Coordinates of C-alpha atoms and ligand atoms in Angstrom, one line a residue:
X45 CA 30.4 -35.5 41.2
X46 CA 30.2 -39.2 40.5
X47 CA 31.6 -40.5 37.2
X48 CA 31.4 -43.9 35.6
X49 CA 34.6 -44.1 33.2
X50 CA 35.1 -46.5 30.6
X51 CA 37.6 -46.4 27.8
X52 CA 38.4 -48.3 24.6
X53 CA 35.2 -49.9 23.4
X54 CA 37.1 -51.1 20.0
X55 CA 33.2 -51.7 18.6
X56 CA 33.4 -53.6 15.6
X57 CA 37.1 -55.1 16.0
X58 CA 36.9 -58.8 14.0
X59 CA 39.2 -61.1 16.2
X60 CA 41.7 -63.8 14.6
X61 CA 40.5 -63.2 10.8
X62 CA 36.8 -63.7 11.3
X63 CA 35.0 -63.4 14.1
X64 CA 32.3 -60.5 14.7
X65 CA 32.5 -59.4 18.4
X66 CA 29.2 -58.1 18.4
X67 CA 27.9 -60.5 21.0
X68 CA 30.3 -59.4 23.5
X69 CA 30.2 -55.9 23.2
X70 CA 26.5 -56.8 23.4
X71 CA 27.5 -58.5 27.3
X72 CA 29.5 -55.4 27.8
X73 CA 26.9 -52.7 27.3
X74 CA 24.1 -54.9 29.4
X75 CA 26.4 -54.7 32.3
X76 CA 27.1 -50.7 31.8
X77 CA 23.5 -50.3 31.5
X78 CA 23.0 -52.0 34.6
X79 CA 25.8 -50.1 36.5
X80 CA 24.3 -46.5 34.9
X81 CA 20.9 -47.3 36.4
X82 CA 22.4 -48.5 39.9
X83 CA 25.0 -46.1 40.7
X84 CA 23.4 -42.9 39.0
X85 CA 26.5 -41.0 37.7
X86 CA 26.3 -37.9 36.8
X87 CA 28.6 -38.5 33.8
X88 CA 29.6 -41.3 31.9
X89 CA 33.0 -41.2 30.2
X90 CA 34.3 -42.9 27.2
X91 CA 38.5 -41.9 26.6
X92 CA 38.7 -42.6 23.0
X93 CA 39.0 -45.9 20.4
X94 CA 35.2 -46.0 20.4
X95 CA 35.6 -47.8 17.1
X96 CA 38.2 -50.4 16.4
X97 CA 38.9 -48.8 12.8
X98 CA 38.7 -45.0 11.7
X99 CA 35.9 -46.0 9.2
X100 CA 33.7 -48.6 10.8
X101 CA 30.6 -50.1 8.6
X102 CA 27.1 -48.6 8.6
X103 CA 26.4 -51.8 10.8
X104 CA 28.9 -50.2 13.5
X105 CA 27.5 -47.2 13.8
X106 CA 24.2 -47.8 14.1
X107 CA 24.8 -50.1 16.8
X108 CA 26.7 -47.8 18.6
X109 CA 23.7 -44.9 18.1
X110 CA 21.6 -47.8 19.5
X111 CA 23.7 -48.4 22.5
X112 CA 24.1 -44.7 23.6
X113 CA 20.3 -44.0 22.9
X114 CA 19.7 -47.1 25.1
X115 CA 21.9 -45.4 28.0
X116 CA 20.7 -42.0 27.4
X117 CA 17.3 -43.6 28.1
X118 CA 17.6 -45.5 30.8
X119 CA 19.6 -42.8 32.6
X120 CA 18.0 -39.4 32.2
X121 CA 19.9 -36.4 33.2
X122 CA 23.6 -38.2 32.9
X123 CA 25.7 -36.9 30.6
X124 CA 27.8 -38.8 28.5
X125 CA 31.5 -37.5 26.8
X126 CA 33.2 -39.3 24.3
X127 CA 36.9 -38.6 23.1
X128 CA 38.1 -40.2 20.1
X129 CA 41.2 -42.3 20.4
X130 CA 44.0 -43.2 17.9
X131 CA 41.9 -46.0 16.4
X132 CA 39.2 -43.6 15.5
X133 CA 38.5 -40.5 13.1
X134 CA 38.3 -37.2 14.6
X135 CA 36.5 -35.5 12.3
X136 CA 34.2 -38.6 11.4
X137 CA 33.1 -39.0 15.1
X138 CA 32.7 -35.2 15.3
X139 CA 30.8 -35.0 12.1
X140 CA 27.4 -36.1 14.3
X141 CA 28.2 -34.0 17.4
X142 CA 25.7 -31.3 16.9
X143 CA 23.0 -33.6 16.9
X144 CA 24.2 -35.7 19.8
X145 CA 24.3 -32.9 21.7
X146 CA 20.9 -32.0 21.9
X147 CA 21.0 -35.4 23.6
X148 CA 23.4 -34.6 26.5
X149 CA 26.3 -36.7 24.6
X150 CA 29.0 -34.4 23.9
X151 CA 31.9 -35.5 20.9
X152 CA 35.2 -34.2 21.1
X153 CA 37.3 -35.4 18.1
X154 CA 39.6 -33.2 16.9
X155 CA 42.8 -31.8 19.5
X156 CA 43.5 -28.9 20.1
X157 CA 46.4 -27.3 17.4
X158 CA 49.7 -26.3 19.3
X159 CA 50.4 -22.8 19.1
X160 CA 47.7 -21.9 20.8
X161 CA 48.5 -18.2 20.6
X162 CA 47.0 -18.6 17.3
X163 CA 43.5 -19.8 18.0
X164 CA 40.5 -17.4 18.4
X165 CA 39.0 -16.3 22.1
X166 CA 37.3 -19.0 24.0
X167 CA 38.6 -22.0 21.4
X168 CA 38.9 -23.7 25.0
X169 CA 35.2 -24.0 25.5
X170 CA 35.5 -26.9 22.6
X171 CA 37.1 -29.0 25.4
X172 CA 34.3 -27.9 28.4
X173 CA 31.4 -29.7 29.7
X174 CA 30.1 -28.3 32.5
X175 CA 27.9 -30.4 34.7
X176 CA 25.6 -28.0 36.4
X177 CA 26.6 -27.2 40.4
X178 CA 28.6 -30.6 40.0
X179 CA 31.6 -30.1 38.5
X180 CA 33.8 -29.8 35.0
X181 CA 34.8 -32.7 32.8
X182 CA 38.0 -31.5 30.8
X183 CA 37.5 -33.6 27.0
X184 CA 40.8 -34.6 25.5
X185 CA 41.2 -36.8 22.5
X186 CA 44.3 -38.4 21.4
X187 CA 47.0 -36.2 20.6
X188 CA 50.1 -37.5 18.1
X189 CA 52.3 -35.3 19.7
X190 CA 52.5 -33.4 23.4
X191 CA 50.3 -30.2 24.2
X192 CA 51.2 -29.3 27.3
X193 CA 50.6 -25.6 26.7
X194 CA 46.8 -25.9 25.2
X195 CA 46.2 -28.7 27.5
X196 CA 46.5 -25.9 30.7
X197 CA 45.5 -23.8 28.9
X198 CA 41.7 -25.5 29.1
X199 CA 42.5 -26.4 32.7
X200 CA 43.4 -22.4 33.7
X201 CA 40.0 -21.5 31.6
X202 CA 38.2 -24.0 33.9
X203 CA 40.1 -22.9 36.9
X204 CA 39.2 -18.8 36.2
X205 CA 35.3 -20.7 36.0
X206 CA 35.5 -22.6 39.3
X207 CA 34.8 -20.7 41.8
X208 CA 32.8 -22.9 43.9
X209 CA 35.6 -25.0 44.1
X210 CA 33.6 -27.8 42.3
X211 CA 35.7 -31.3 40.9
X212 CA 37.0 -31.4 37.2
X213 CA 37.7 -34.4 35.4
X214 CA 40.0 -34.5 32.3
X215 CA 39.7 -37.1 29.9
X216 CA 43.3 -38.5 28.1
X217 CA 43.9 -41.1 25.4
X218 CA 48.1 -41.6 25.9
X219 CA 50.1 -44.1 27.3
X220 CA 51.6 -42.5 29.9
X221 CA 55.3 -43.7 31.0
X222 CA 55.2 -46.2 34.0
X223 CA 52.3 -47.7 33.3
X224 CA 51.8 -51.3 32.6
X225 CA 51.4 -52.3 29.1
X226 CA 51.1 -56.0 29.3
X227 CA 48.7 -57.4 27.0
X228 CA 49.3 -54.7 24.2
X229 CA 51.5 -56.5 21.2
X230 CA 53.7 -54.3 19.9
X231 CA 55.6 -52.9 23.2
X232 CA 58.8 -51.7 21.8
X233 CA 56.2 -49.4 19.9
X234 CA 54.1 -47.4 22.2
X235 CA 54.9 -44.2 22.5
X236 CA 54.5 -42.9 26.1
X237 CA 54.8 -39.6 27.8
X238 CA 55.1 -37.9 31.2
X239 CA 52.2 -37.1 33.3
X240 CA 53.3 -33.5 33.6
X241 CA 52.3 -33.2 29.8
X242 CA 48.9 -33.9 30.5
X243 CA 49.5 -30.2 32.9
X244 CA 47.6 -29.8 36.5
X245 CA 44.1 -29.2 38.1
X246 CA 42.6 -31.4 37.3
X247 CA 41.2 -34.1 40.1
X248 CA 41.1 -36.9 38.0
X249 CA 42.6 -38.0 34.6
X250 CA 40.3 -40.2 33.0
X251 CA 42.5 -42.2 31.1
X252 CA 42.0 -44.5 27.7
X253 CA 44.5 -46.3 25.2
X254 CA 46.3 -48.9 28.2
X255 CA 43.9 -52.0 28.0
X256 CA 45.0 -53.3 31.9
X257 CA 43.3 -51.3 34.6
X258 CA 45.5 -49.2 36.9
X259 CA 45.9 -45.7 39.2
X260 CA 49.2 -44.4 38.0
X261 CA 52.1 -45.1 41.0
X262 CA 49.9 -47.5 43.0
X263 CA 50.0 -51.0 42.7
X264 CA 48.2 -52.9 40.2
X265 CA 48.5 -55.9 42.6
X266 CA 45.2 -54.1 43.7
X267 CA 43.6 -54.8 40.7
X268 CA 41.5 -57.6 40.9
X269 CA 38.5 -56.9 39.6
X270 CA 36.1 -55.6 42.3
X271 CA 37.4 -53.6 44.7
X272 CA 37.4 -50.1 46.8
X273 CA 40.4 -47.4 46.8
X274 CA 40.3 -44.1 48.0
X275 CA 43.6 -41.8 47.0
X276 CA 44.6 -38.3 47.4
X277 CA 44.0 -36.4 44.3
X278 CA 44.5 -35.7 41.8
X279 CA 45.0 -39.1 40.5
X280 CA 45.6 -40.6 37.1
X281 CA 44.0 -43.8 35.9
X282 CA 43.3 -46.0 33.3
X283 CA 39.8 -47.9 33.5
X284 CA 40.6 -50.5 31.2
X285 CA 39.1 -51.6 27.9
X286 CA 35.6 -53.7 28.0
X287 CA 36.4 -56.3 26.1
X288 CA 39.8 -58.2 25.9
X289 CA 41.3 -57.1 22.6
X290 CA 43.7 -59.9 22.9
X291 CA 44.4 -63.4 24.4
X292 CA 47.5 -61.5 26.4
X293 CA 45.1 -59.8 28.4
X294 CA 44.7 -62.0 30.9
X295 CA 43.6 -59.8 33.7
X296 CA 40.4 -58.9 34.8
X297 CA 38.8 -55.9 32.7
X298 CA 36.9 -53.2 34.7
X299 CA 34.6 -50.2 34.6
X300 CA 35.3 -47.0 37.1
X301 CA 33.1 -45.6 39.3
X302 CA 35.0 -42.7 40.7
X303 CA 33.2 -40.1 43.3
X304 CA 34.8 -36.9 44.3
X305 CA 33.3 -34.3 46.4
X306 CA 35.4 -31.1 45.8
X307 CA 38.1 -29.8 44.4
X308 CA 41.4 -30.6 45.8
X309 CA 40.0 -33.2 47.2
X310 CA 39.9 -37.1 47.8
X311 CA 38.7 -39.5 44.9
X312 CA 36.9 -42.5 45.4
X313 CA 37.1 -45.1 43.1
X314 CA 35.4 -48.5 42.9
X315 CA 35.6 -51.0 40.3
X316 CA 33.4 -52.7 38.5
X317 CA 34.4 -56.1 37.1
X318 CA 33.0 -56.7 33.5
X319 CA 32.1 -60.2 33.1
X320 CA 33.2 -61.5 29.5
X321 CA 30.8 -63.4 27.4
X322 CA 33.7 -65.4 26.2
X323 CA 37.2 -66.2 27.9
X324 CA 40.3 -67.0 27.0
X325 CA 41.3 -70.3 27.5
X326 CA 44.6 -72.3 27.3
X327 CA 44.3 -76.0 26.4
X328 CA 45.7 -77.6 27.9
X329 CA 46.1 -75.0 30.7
X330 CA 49.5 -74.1 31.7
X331 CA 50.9 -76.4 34.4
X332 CA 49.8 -79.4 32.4
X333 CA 51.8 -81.1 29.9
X334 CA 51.8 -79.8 25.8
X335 CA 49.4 -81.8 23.3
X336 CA 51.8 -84.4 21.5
X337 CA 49.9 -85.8 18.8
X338 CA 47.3 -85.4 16.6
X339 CA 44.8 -87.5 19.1
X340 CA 45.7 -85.4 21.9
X341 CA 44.5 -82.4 20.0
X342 CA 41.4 -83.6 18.9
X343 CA 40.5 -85.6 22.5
X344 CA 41.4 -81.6 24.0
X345 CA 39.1 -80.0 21.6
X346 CA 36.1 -82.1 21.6
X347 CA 36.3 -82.5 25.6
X348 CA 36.5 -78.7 25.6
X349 CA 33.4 -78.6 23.3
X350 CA 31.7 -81.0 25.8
X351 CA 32.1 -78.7 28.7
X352 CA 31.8 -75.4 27.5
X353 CA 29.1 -73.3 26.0
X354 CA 31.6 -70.7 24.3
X355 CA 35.2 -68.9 24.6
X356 CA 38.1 -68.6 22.8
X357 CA 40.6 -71.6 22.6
X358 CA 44.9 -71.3 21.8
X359 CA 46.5 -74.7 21.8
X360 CA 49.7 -75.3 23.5
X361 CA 51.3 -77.7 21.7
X362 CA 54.6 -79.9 21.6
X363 CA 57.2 -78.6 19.1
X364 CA 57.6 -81.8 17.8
X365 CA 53.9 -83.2 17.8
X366 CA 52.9 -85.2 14.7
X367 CA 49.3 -83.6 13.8
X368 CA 49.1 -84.5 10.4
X369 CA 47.6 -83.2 7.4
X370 CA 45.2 -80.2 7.5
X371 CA 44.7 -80.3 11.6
X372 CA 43.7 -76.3 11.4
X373 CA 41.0 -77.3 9.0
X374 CA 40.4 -80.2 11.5
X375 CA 39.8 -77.2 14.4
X376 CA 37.7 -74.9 12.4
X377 CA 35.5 -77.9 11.0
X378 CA 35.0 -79.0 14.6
X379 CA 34.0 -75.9 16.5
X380 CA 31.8 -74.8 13.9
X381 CA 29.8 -78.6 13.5
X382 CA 29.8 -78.7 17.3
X383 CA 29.2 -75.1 18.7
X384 CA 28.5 -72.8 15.6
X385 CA 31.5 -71.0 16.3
X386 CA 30.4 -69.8 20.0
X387 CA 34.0 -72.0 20.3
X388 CA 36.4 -70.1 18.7
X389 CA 39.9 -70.7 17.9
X390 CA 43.0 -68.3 18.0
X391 CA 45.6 -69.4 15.6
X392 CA 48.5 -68.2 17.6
X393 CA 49.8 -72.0 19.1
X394 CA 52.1 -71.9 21.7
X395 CA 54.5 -73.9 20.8
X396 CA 56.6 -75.8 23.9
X397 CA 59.6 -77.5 24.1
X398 CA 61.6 -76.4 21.5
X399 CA 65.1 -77.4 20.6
X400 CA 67.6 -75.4 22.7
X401 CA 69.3 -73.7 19.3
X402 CA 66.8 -72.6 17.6
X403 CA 64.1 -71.3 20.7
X404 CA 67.2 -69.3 22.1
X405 CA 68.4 -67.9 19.1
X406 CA 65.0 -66.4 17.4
X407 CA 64.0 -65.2 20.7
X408 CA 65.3 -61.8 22.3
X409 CA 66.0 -62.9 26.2
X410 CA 63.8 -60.6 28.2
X411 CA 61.9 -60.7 30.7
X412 CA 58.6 -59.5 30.8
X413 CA 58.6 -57.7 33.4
X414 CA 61.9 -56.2 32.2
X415 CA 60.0 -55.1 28.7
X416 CA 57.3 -53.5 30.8
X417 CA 59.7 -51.3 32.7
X418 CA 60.9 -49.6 29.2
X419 CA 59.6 -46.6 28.5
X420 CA 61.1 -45.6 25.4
X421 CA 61.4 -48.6 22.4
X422 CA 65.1 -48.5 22.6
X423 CA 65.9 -49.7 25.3
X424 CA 64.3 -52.8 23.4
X425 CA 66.2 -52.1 20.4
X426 CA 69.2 -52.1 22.6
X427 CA 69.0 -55.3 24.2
X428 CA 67.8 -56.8 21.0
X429 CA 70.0 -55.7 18.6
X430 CA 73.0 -59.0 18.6
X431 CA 70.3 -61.3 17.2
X432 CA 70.0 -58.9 14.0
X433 CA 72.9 -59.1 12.0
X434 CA 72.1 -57.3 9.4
X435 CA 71.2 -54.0 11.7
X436 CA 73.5 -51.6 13.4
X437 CA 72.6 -49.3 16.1
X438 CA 74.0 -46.2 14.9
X439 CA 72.2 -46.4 11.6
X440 CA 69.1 -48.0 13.6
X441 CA 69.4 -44.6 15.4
X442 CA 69.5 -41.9 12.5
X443 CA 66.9 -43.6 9.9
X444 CA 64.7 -43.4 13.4
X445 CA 65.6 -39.7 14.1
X446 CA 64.6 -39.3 10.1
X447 CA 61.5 -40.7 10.3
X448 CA 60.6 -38.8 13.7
X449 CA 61.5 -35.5 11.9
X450 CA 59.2 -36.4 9.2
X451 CA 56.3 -37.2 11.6
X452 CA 57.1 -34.1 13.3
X453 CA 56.6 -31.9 10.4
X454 CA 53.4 -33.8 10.0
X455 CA 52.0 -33.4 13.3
X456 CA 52.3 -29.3 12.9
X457 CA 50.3 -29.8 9.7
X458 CA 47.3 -30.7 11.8
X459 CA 44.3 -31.2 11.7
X460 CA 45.2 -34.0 9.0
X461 CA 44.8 -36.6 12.0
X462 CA 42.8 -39.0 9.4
X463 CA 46.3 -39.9 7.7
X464 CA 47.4 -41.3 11.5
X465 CA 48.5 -44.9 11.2
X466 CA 46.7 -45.5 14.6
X467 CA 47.7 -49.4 14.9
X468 CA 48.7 -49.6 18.4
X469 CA 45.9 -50.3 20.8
Ligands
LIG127 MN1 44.2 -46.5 21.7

């Protein structure tokens, strides 16, 4: 079975205030076409945040009914699985599945409940799609809490079905611990599990929710962009998002083409670099000294303008620079005069060379690397805790058990997943 896995689409998302990403996702979907048409899958995967927001405008739907028409027609006889993620609504991005399935797209939404003792015969099939004599893709949304037990569950009932020995693919939107977050804001905040809660036979786990590319315990050093791997399944990975939701994600982005034969067996993956319509760009690029003044910064934009058709520009800029009155205004004036706004500017200025006191004292001393190696947010909280006064750990500790209690009695409530937060990417 051959499978082209993609994840976190974020259609719609509005970057720094007010720019429509339209254009990009636009880039994004010519490429995937391309790839669908070349390579043939038999399946094309999408694990979960289709959408950037659970209710996205009339205009983001219909674009996204226009993109998976376009790819159902160009690729007859693929299938195509979507999951919803934590961005988006189960039950809106179910409410069309009936109709998209006469179309070979199947929906899945909603999770399944916990206690599965409860459910009625064959409430696993929900989760099924069978690809005729190739193999079985497994279709798990986002889940707010773990399921081991429903989750094998579906993998036994495809197991008792596979008796050719064919592949089966599950789909996953979780940040599993271990991974490599970089690039997602709020760190401390994820909320990771084991890879034994996702439960076992499947081949592949097509994951979605970690922006950065990666196979779960092999080295992201790997991950370049293009490039071949073969591995000994099963094997977990993310594919990455298509677009770069932020500036931090400063690594190539990537779609999976993964190709397993049987059961058991080796997977193949090769990836598939998306080229961006717009990068991210630095100015002036690290290495080179910080803007100083106010003619610095308007010399760095208007050279950029002169050289480059479109991207998104963050200014690194000297803590003490003398920029004068209304220099933002300056910025926005500028890019939109000179480029229509195909230049576009990220408010977030890295500011360099602060004073000693004051950059040391309102910043927690980590390491990156140190902040990616946590797997739970308090050994965050921990570390950080001496620059907040006003907090102590122990109380930190039970108004966090309190509100995890509360969540918990929540989560067993389900389906209500419409009331989830759903903020981290
Ligand atoms: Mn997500």
């Amino acid at each position: 079975m051959r499978i082209l896995h993609t994840a976190d689409l974020h259609l719609g998302q509005v970057i720094y205030q007010s720019y429509v990403r339209q254009d990009e996702h636009e880039a994004f979907f010519r490429q995937l076409r391309k790839w669908c048409e070349e390579y043939r899958p038999d399946v094309l995967v999408v694990s979960g945040d289709v959408f950037d927001m659970a209710q996205p405008g009339a205009d983001v739907k219909k674009y996204f009914n226009q993109k998976m028409a376009e790819l159902i027609a160009t690729c007859k006889g693929m299938k195509i699985v979507v999951t919803a993620g934590n961005h988006d609504s189960a039950s809106r991005l179910e409410a069309d599945s009936v109709v998209w399935n006469m179309a070979g797209l199947t929906m899945v939404g909603h999770a399944p409940t916990t206690d599965v003792d409860e459910l009625p015969d064959g409430w696993q099939e929900r989760f099924i799609v069978e690809v005729e004599r190739k193999g079985y893709v497994v279709a798990m949304p986002f889940m707010s809490n773990n399921r081991r037990d429903a989750i094998q569950s579906v993998l036994d009932k495809v197991v008792e079905r596979n008796e050719e020995g064919l592949p089966v693919v599950m789909m996953g939107h979780v940040a599993v611990s271990g991974g490599d977050f970089s690039g997602h804001g709020e760190i401390g905040m994820i909320k990771t599990q084991g890879l034994d809660e996702m439960g076992s036979g499947y081949d592949y786990l097509a994951l979605g929710h970690i922006h950065r590319p990666q196979t779960l315990g092999h080295d992201i050093a790997d991950e370049k962009g293009d490039g071949e791997s073969q591995y000994q399944g099963p094997v977990a990975r993310y594919s990455g998002s298509a677009l770069h939701v932020s500036c931090d994600e400063k690594y190539p982005h990537t779609v999976s083409l993964v190709d397993i034969e049987r059961h058991g067996g080796e997977v193949k993956v090769k990836r598939l670099r998306i080229e961006e319509l717009r990068h991210f760009y630095e100015l002036p690029p690290t290495g080179e000294a910080a803007i100083k003044d106010r003619k610095e910064l308007e010399e760095t934009v208007n050279r950029f303008c002169e050289t480059h058709e479109r991207g998104y520009i963050r200014l690194r800029i000297d803590h003490g620079a003398p920029l004068g009155e209304n220099y933002v205004n300056w910025i926005y004036d500028t890019l939109k005069e000179r480029t229509a706004d195909e230049v576009r500017y990220n408010p977030q200025v890295i500011w360099e060379n602060e004073p000693q006191e004051t950059a040391e004292k309102e910043r927690p001393r980590l390491e990156l690397a140190e902040i990616q190696g946590m797997i739970s947010p308090w050994g965050f909280i921990e570390k950080t805790i001496d620059d907040y006064e006003e907090f102590t750990l122990e109380e930190l500790k039970a108004d966090f058990q309190e509100i995890a209690e509360a969540i918990r009695k929540v989560g067993e409530k389900e389906p209500e997943e419409d009331k989830r937060a759903g903020k981290s990417e």
